[in-house]
Tab-separated table of C-alpha atoms (C1' of nucleotides) in Angstrom:
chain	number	residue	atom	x	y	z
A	1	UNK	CA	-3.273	-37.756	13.808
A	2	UNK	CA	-1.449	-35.544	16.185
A	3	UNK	CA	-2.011	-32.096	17.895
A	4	UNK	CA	0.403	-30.674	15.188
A	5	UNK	CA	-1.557	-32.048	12.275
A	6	UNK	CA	-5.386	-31.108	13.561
A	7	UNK	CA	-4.040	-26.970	13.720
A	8	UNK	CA	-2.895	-27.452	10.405
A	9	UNK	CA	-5.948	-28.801	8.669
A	10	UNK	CA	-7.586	-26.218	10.997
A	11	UNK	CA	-5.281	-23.333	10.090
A	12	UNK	CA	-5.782	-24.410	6.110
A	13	UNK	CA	-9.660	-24.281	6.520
A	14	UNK	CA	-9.633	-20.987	7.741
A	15	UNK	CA	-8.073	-19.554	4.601
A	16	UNK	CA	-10.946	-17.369	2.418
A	17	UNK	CA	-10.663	-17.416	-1.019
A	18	UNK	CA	-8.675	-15.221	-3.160
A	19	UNK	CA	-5.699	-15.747	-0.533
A	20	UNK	CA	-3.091	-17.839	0.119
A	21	UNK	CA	-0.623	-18.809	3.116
A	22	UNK	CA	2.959	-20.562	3.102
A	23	UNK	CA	4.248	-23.553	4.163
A	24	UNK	CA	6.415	-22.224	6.377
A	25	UNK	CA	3.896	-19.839	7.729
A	26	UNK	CA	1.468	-22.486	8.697
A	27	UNK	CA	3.852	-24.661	10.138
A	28	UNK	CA	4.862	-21.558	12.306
A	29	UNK	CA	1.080	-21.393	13.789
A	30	UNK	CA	0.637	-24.550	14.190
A	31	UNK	CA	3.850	-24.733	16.505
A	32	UNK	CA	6.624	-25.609	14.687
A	33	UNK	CA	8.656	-23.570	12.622
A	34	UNK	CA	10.529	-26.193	11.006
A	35	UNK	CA	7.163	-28.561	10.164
A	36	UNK	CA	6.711	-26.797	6.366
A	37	UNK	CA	7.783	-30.307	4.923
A	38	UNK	CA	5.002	-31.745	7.091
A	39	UNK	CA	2.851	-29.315	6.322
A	40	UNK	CA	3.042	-30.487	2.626
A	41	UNK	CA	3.594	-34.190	3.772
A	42	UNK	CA	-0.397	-33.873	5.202
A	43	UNK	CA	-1.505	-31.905	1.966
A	44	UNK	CA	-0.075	-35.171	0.234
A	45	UNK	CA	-2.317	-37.437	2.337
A	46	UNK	CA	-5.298	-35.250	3.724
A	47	UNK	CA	-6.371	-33.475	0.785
A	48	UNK	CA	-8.282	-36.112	-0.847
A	49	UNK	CA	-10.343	-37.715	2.413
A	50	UNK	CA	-10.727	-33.728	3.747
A	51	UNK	CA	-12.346	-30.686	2.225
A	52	UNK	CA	-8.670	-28.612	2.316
A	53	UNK	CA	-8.429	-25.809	0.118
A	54	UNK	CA	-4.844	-26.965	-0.635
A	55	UNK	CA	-4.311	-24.666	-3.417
A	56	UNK	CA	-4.392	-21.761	-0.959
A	57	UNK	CA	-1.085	-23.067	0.147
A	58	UNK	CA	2.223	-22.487	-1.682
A	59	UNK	CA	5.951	-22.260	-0.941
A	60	UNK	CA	7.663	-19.032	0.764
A	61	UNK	CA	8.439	-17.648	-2.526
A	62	UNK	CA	5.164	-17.826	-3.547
A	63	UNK	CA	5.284	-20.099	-6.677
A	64	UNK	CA	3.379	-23.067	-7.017
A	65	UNK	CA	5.231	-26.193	-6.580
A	66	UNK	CA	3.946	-29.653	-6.414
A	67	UNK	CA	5.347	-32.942	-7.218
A	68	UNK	CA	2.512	-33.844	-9.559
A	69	UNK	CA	2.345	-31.539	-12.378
A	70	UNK	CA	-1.028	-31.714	-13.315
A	71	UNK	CA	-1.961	-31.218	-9.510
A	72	UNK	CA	-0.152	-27.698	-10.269
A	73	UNK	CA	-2.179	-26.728	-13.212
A	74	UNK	CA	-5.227	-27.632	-10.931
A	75	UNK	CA	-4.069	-25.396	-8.460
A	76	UNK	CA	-3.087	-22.411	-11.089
A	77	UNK	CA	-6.534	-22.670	-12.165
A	78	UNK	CA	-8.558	-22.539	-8.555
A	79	UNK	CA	-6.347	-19.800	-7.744
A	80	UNK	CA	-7.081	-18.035	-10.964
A	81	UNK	CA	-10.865	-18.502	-10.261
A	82	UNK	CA	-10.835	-16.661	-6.483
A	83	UNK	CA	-9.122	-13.649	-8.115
A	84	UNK	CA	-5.607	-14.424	-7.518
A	85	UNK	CA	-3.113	-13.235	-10.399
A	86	UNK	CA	-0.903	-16.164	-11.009
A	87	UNK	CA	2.326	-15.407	-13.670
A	88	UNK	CA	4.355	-18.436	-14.584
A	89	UNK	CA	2.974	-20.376	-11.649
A	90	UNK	CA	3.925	-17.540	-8.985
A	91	UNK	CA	1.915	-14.806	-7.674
A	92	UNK	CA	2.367	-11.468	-5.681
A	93	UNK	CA	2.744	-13.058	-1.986
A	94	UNK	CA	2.735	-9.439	-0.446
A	95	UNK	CA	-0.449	-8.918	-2.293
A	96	UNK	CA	-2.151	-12.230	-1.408
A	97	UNK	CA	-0.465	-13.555	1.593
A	98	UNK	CA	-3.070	-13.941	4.621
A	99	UNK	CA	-2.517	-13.570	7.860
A	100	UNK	CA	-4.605	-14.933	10.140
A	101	UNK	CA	-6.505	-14.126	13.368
A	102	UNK	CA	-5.160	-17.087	15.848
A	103	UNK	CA	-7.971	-16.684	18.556
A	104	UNK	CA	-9.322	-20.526	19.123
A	105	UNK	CA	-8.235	-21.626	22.524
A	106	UNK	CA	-5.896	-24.857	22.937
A	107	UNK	CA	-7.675	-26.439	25.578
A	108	UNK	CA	-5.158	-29.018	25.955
A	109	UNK	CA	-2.766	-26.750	27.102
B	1	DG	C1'	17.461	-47.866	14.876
B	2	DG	C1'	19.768	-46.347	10.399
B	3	DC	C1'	19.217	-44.487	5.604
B	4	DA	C1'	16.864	-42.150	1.883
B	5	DT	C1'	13.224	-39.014	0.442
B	6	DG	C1'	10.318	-34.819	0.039
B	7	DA	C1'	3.939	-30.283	-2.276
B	8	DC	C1'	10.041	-26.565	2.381
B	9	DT	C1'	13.079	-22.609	3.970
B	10	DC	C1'	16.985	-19.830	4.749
B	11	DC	C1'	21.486	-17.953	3.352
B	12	DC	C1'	25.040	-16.666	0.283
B	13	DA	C1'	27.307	-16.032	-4.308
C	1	DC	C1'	16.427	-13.134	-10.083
C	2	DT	C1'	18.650	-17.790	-10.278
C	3	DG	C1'	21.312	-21.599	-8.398
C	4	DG	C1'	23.699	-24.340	-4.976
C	5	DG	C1'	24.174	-26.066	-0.277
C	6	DA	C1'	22.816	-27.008	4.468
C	7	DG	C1'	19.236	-27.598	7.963
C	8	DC	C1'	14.871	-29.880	9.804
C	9	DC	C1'	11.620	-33.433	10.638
C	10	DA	C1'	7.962	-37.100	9.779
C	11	DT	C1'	7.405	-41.242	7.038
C	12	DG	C1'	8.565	-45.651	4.842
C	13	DC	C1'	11.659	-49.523	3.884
DNA sequence: GGCATGACTCCCA
DNA sequence: CTGGGAGCCATGC
């Protein structure tokens, strides 16, 4: 568990419903621009043992893309239930995208 | 340590 | 908009 994963899970919890961040994005906040393949790498692992509204979280283009395919009908549908208009497994990312307010303090640093 | 892999992203045709 | 190629980095064998 390092510093880089705990702002992710962090980052991912603070997402409200009916919007949705990137891969990229989060690994941006989090400290490190080129982490989106961890981000999803810790998706992979700590969705299941944490309460992480994973299907807030999509690529930069804003489709839906998952390795398990029934994993991205689950996700089409949670999205579908918090309002967001999903079309062919992508959605509107300028209408959804979520940008959040980054005011918790590292203490660490 | 090297090599392959991936729920990614960016850039260009 | 779609497709191909290169870059990045943690993880597993």
């Amino acid at each position: 568990m390092t510093h880089f994963t705990e702002r992710v899970v962090q980052i991912i919890q603070s997402i409200p419903a009916g919007k949705v961040m990137t891969y990229g994005q989060i690994a941006t906040l989090a400290g490190n621009r080129r982490g989106a393949r961890q981000v999803a790498r810790i998706l992979h692992s700590m969705s299941k043992k944490h309460q992480l509204p994973w299907h807030r979280v999509i690529n930069a283009k804003g489709e839906i893309v998952i390795s398990d395919t029934e994993g991205t009908l689950t996700q089409k549908e949670l999205l579908l239930q918090e309002g967001v208009l999903v079309l062919g497994n992508k959605i509107r990312l300028e209408d959804y995208r979520y940008y959040p307010t980054v005011n918790w303090v590292p203490e660490d640093m």
